[in-house]
Tab-separated table of C-alpha atoms in Angstrom:
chain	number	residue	atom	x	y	z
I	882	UNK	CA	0.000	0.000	0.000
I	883	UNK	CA	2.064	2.836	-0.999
I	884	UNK	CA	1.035	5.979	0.357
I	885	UNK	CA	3.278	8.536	-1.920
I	886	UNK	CA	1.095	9.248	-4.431
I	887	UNK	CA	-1.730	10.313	-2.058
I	888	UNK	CA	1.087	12.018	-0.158
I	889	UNK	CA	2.625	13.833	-3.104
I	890	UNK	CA	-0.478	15.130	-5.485
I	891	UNK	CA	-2.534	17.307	-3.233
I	892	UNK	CA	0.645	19.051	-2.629
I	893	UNK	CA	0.664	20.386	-6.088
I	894	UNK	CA	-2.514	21.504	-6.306
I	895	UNK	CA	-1.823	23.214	-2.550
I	896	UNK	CA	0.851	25.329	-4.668
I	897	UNK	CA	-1.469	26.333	-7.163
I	898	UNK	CA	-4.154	27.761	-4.724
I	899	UNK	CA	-1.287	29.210	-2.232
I	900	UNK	CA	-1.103	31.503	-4.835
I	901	UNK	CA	-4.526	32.181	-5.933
I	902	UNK	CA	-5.317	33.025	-2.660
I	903	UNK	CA	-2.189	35.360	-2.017
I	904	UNK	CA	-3.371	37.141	-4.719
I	905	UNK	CA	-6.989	37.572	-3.411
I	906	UNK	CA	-6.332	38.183	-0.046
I	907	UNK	CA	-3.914	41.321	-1.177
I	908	UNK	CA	-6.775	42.692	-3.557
I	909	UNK	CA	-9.627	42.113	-0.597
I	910	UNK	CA	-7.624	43.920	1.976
I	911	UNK	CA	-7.834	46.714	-0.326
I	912	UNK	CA	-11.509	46.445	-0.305
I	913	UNK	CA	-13.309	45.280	2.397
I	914	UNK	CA	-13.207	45.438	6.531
I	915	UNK	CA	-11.102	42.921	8.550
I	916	UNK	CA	-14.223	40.960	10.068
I	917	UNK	CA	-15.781	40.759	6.389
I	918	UNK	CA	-13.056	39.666	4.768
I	919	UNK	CA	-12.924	36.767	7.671
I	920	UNK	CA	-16.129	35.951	7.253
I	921	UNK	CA	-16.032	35.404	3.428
I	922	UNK	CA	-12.511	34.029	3.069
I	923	UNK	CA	-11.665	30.852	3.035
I	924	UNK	CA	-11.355	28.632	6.421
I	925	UNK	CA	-7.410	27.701	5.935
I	926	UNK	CA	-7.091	24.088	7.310
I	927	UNK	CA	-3.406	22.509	8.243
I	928	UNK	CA	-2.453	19.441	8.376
I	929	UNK	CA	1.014	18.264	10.692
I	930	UNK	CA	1.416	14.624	9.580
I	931	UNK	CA	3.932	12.415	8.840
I	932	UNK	CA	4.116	11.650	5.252
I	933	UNK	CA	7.285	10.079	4.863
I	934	UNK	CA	8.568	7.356	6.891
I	935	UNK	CA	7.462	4.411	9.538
I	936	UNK	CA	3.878	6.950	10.214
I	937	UNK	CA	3.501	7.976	6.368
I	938	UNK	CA	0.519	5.637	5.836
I	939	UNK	CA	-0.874	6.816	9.137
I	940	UNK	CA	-0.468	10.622	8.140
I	941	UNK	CA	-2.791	9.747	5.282
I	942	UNK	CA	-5.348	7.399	6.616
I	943	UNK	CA	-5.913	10.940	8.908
I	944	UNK	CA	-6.256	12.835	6.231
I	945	UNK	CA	-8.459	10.921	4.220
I	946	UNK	CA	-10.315	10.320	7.156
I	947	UNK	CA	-10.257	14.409	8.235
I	948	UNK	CA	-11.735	15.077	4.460
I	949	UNK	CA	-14.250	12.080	3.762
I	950	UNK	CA	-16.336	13.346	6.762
I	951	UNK	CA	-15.974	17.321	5.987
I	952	UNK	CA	-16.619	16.253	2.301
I	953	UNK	CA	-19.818	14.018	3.294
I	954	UNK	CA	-21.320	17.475	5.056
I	955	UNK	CA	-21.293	19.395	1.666
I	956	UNK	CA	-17.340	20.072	1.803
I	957	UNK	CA	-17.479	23.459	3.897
I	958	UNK	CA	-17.070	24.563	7.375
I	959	UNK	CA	-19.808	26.609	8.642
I	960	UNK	CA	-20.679	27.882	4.918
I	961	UNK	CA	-17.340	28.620	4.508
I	962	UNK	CA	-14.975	27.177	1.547
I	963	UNK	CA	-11.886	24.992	2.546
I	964	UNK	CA	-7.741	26.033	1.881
I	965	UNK	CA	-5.694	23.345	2.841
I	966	UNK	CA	-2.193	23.044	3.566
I	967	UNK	CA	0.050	20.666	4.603
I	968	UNK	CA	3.169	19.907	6.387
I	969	UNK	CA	5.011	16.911	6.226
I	970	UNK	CA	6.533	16.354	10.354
I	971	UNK	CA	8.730	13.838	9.600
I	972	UNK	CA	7.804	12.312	13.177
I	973	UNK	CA	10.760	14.311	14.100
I	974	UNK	CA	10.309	15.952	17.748
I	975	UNK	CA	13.254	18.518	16.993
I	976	UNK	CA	11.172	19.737	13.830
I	977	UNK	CA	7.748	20.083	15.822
I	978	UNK	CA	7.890	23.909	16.786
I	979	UNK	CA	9.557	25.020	13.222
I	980	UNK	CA	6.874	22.849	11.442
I	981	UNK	CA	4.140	24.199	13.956
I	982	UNK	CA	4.990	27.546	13.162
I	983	UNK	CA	4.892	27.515	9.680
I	984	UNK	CA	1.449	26.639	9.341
I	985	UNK	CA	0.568	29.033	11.689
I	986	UNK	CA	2.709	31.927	11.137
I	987	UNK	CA	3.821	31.256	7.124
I	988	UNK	CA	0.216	29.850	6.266
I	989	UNK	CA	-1.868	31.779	8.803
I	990	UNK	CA	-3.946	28.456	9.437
I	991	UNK	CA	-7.452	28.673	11.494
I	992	UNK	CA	-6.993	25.035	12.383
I	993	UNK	CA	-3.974	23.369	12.875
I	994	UNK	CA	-4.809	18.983	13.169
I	995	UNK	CA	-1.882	17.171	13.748
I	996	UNK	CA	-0.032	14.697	15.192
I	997	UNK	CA	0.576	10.962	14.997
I	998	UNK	CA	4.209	10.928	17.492
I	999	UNK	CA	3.692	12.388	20.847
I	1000	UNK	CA	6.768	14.265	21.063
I	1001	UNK	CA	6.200	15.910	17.665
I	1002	UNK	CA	3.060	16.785	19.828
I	1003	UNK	CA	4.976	18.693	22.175
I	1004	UNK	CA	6.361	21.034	19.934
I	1005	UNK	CA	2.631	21.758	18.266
I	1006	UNK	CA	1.660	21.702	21.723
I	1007	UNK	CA	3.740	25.070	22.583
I	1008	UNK	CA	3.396	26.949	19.848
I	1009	UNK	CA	-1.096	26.605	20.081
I	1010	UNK	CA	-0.697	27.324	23.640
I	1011	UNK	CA	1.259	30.501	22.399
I	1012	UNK	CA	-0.693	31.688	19.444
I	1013	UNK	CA	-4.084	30.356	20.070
I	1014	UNK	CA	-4.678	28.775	17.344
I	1015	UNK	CA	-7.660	25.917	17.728
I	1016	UNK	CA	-5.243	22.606	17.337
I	1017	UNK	CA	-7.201	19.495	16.770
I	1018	UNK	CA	-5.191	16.222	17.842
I	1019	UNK	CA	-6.235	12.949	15.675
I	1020	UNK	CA	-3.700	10.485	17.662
I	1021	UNK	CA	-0.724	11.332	19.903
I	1022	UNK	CA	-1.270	10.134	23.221
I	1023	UNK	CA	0.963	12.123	25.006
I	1024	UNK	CA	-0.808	12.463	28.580
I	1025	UNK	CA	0.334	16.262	28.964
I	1026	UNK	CA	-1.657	17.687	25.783
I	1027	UNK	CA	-4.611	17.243	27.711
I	1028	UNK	CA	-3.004	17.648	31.431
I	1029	UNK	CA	-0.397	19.157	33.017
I	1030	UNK	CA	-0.329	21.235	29.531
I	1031	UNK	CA	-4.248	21.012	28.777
I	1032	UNK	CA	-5.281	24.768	26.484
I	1033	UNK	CA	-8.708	26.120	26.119
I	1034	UNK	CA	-7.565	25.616	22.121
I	1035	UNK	CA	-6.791	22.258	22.124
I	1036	UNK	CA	-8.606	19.427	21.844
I	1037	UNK	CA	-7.758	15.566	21.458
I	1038	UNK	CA	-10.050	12.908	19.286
I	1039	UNK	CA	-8.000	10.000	19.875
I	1040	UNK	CA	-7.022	8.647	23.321
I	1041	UNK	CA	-4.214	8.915	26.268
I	1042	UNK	CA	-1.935	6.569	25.959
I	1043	UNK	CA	-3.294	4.831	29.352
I	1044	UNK	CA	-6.850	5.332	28.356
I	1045	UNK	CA	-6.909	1.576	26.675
I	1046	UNK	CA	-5.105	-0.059	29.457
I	1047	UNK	CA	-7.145	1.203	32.182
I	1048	UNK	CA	-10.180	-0.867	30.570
I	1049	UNK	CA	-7.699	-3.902	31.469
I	1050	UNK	CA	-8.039	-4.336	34.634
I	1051	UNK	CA	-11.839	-5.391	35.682
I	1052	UNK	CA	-11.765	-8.081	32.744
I	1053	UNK	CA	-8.493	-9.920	33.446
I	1054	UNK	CA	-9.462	-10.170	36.645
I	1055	UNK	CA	-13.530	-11.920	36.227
I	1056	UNK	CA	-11.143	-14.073	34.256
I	1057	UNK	CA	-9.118	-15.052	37.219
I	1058	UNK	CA	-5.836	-13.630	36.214
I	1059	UNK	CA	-4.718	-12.321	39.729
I	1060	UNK	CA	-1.349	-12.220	39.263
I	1061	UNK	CA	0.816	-10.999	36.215
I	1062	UNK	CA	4.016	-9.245	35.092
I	1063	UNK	CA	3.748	-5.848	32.762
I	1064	UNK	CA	6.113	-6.149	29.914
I	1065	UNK	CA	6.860	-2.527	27.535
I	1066	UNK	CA	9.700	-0.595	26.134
I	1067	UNK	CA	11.247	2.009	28.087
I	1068	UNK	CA	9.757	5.400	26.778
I	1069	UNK	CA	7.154	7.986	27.499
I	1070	UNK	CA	4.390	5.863	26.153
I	1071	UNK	CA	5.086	2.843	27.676
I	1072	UNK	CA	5.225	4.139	30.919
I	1073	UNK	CA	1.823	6.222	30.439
I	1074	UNK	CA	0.726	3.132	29.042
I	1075	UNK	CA	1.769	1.210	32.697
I	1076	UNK	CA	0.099	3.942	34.394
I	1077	UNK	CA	-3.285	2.894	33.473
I	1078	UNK	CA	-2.804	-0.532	33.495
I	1079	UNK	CA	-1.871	-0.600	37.021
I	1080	UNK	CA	-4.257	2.144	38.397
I	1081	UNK	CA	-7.079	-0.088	36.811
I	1082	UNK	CA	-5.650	-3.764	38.050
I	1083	UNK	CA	-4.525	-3.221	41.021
I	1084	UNK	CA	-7.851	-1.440	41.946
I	1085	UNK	CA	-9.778	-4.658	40.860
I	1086	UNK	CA	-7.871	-6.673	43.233
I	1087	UNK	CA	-4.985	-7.593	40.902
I	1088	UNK	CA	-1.080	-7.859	42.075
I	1089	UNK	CA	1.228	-6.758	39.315
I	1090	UNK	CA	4.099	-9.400	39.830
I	1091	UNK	CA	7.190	-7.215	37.871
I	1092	UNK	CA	7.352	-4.458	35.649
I	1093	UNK	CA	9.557	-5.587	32.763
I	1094	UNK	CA	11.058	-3.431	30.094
I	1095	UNK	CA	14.072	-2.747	27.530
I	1096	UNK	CA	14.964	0.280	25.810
I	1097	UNK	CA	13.074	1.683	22.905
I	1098	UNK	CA	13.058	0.519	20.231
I	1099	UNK	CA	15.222	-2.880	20.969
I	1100	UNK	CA	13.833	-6.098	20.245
I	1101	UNK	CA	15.286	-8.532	21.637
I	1102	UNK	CA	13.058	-10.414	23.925
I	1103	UNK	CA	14.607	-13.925	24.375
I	1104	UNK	CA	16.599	-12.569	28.567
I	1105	UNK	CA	12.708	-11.200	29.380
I	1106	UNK	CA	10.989	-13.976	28.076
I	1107	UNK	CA	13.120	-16.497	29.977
I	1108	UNK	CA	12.337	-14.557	33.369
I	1109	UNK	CA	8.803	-14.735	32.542
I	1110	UNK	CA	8.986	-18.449	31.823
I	1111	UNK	CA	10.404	-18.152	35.694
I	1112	UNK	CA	7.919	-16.039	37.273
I	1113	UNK	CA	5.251	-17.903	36.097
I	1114	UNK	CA	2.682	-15.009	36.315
I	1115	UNK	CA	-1.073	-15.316	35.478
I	1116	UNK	CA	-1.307	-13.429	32.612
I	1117	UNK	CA	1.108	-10.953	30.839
I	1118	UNK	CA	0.176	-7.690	29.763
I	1119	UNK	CA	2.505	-5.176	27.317
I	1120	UNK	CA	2.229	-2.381	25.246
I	1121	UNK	CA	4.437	-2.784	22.101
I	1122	UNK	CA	2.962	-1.695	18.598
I	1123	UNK	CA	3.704	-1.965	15.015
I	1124	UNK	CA	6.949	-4.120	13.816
I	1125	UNK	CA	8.112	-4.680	17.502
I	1126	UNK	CA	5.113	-5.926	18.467
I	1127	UNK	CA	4.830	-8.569	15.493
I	1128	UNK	CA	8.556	-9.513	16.858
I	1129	UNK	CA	7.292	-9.672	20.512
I	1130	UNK	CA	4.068	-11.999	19.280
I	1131	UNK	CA	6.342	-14.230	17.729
I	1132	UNK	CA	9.074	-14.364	20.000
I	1133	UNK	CA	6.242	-15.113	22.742
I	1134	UNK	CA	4.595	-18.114	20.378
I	1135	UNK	CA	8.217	-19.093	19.627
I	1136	UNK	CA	9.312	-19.302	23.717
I	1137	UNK	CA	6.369	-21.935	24.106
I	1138	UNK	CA	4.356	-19.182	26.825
I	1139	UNK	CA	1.350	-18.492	24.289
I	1140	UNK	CA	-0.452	-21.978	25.289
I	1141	UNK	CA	1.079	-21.236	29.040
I	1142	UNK	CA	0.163	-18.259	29.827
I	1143	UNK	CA	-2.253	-15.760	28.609
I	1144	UNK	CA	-1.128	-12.493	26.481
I	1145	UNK	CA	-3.072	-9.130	27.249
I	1146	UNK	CA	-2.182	-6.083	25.979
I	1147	UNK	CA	-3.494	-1.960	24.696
I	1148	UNK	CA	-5.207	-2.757	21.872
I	1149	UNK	CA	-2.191	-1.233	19.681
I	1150	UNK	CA	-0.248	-4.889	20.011
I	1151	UNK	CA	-2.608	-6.374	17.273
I	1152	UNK	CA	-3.291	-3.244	15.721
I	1153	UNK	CA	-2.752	-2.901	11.974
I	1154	UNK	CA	0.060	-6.484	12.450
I	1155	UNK	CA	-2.218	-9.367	12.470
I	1156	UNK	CA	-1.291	-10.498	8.739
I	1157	UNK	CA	2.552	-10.422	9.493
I	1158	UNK	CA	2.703	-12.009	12.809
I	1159	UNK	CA	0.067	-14.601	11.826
I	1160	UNK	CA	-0.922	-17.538	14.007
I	1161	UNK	CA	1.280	-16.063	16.953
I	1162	UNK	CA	-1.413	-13.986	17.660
I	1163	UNK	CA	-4.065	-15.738	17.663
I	1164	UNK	CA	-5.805	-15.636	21.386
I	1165	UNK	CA	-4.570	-12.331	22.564
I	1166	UNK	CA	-6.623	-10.727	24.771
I	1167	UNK	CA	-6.589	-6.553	24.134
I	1168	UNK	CA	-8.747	-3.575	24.918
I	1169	UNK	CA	-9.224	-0.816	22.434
I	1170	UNK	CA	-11.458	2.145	21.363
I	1171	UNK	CA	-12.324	1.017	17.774
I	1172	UNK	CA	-11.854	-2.810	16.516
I	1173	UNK	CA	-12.404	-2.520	12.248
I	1174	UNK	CA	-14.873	-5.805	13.348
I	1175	UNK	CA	-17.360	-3.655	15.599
I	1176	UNK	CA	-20.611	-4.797	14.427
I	1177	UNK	CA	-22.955	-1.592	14.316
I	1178	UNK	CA	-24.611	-0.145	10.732
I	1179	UNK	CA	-22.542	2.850	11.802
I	1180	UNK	CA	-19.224	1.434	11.938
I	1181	UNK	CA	-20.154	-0.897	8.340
I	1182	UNK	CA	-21.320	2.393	6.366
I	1183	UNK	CA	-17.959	4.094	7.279
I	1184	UNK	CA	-15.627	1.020	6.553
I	1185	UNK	CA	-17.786	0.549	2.909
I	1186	UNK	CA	-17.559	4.635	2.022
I	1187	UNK	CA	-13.753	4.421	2.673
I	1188	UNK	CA	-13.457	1.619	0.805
I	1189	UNK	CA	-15.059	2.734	-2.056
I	1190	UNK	CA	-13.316	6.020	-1.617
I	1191	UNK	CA	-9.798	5.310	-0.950
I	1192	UNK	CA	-9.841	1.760	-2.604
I	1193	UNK	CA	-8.159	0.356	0.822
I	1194	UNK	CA	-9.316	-0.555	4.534
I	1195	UNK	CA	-10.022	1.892	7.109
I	1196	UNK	CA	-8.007	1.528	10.421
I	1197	UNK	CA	-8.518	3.243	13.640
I	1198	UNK	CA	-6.368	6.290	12.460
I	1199	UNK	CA	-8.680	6.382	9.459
I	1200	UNK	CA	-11.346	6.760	12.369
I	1201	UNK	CA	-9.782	9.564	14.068
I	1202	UNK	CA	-9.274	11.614	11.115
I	1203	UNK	CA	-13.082	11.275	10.587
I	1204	UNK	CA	-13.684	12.009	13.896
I	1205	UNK	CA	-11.440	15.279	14.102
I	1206	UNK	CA	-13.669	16.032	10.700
I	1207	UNK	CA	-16.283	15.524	11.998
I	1208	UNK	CA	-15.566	17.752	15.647
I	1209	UNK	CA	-14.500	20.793	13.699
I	1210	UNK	CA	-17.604	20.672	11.529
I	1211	UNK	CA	-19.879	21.048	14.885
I	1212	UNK	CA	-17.530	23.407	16.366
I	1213	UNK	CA	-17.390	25.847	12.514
I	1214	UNK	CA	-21.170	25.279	11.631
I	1215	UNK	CA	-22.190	26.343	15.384
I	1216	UNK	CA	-20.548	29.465	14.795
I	1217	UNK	CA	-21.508	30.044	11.567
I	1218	UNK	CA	-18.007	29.592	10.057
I	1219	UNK	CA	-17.105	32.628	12.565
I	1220	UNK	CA	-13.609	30.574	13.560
I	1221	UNK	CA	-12.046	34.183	15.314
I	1222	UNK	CA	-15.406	33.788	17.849
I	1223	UNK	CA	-13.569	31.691	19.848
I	1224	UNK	CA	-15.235	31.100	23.063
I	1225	UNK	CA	-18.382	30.345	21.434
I	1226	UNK	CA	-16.267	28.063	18.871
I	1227	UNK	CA	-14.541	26.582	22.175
I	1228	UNK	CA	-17.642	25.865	23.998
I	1229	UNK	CA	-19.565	24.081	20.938
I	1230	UNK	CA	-16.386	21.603	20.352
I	1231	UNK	CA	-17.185	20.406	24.290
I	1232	UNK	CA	-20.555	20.126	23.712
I	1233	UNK	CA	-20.315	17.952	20.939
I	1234	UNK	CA	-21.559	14.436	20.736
I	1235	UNK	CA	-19.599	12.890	17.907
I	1236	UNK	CA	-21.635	10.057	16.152
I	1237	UNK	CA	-18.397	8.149	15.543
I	1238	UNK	CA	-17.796	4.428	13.941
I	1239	UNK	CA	-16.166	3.846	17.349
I	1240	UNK	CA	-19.472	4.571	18.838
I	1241	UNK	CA	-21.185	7.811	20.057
I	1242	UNK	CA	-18.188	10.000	22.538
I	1243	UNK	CA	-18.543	13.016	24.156
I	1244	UNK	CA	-15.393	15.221	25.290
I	1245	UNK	CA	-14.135	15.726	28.512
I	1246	UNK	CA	-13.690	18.872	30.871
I	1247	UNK	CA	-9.870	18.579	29.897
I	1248	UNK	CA	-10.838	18.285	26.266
I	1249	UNK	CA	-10.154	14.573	25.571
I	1250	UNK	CA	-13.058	11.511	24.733
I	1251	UNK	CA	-14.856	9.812	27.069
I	1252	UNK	CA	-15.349	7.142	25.153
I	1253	UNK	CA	-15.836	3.305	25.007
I	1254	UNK	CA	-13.290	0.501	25.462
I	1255	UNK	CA	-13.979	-2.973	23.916
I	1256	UNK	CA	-12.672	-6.313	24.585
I	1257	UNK	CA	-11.159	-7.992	21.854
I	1258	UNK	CA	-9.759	-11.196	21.100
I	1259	UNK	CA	-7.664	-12.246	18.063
I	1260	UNK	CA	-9.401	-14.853	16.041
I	1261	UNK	CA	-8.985	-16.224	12.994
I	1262	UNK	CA	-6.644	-12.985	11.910
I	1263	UNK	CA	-9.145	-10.625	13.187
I	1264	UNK	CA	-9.903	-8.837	16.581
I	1265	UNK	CA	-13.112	-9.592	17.152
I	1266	UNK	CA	-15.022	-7.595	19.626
I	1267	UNK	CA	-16.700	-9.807	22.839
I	1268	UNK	CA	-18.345	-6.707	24.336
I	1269	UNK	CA	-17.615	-3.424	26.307
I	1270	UNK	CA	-14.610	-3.888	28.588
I	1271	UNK	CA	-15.233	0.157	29.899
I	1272	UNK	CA	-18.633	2.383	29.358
I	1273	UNK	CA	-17.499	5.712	28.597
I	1274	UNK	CA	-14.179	5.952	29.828
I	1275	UNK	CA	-12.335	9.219	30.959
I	1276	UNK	CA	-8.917	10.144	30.896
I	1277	UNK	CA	-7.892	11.518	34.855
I	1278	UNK	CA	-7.173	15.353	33.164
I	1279	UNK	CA	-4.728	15.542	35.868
I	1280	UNK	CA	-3.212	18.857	36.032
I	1281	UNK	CA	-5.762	20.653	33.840
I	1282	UNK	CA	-6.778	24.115	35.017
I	1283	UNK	CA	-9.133	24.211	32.801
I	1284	UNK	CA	-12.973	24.880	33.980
């Protein structure tokens, strides 16, 4: 699945009405009032993705989601026609300011949606708290974009990266599974990651055995697998995602512990792998706020409209995107397309109730989804969803001033 092409083209066109609308912005200054000229301008839309790379295909399953939903509303926000622009992030942290900045200084974006790596996130993170500009995030996790560093301007569609584990806890446990070791690498997600994991087992009665973990991104498992084999724990429970976690499946099946003890994990350790790491995986136990199986007439008219639109599969970034689409439609059209009113623009995007694939979510007072978390189990290369592990699940917010 080669995501260039879809990466590459609209960036053409993107030069082509860059320039247009230079041109018509210095004639209408010449012409009409500041608010007016708001009003009947274009809403100018940026994108901060990753479009080359490990996240390139992610980048663009955002996008296409972001677009499919605006596009299935008539194409405009609040009656207002759509410039895009784009930015390619390069999932580079040391990039994230510079990049943030020149969508929002060079372009002079109303919305800024981006990111996909959490410590990108942190540089778009300080320059929306400094400029004000409404920043929509469609996946970083990062637990201090909507804590410790939580703005009235931005707001999160995807999930803290302990929101999935802290539906872990009360189902591993009706299962019996009192005792078990947690397993990650040694980064900023894994450890968020650990923090819900162990809030939510330990308060259903659960005793977390050891805390395992190597640095990011090694993969070599076989010295941590062996002490497992030791410990004999319960159940084991990691966070590991894309090609390390098709490694870490493998390595697990491989060990002889998959018919020994059970594998649980955030739903991101099956996520978007199951056709490379195969049989390995079949059993694993993970919780998750989307599963492309979800059986609803919602979640099937989304996956066939992608399909047909994008000639590929939807994944749970692909849901996201729609989701952020479909947030900044409520928050433009109850404003009228006014973007610059933005307390009234602020208060309508926490009002919402987003009719998602995922299932209906509200947001948060610290501007993230309360949402669902399902159960799923891998079978027959598929997660399949058993049922809701967590009813509308919150993130803490702690930290967040805001009221």
């Amino acid at each position: 699945m080669n995501s260039q092409p879809l990466a590459r083209g609209p960036s053409r066109r993107l030069m082509l009405s860059r320039g247009a609308a230079a041109v018509g912005a210095g004639t209408a200054s010449l012409l009409l009032p500041r608010i007016a000229r708001a009003q009947s301008g274009k809403v100018r839309v940026g994108f901060m993705l990753p479009y080359t790379g490990t996240y390139a295909q992610l980048g663009v399953a955002i996008e296409n989601g972001v677009r499919m939903a605006i596009a299935e509303k008539g194409g405009k926000l609040g009656g207002r026609e759509i410039e895009w622009f784009k930015v390619d992030d390069e999932s580079e942290p040391s990039k994230g300011v510079e990049n943030a900045s020149k969508l929002v200084q060079r372009d002079k974006v109303d919305v800024l949606i981006g990111t996909v790596h959490s410590g990108v996130q942190m540089g778009i993170q300080k320059v929306a708290r400094d400029s004000g500009v409404l920043s929509l995030i469609p996946n970083a996790g990062v637990h201090a974009a909507t804590r410790a560093l939580c703005a009235p301007n931005v707001f999160r569609t995807s999930f803290t990266n302990s929101q999935p584990t802290l539906a872990l806890g009360k189902p591993m446990m009706d299962k019996g599974l009192k005792r078990a070791v947690w397993l990650t690498w040694k980064y900023a997600a894994g450890d968020e990651a650990f923090e819900g994991f162990r809030d939510s087992y330990t308060q259903a009665g659960g005793t977390i055995v050891k805390a395992l973990g190597l640095p990011f991104p090694n993969v070599e498992f076989q010295a941590l697998l062996t002490e497992i084999a030791s410990l004999r724990p319960d159940a084991v429970v990691c966070f590991f995602a894309g090609a390390g976690a098709v490694k870490f499946i493998k390595d697990y099946a491989a060990a002889g512990l998959k018919d020994k003890i059970p594998l649980w994990g955030s739903g991101f350790l099956t996520e978007g792998v199951l056709d490379a790491a195969g049989p390995a995986a079949e059993g694993i136990m993970t919780t998750m706020h989307y599963a492309d199986a979800l059986d609803t007439p919602r979640n099937k008219q989304f996956r066939t409209a992608y399909a047909q639109q994008f000639k590929m599969q939807p994944d749970v970034y692909a849901v996201q995107g729609y989701d952020t689409g479909q947030l900044l439609l409520a928050g433009a059209n109850a404003v009228k397309g006014d973007l610059a009113s933005k307390a009234a623009l602020h208060k309508a995007l926490e009002t919402a109730v987003i009719d998602s694939p995922r299932g209906k979510w509200t947001m948060s007072r610290a501007h993230n989804p309360v949402q669902d978390m399902y159960l799923r189990v891998v079978e027959k290369g598929d997660n399949k969803v058993l049922g809701v592990a967590a009813k509308a699940l919150a993130d803490s917010g702690a930290g967040c001033r805001l009221t």
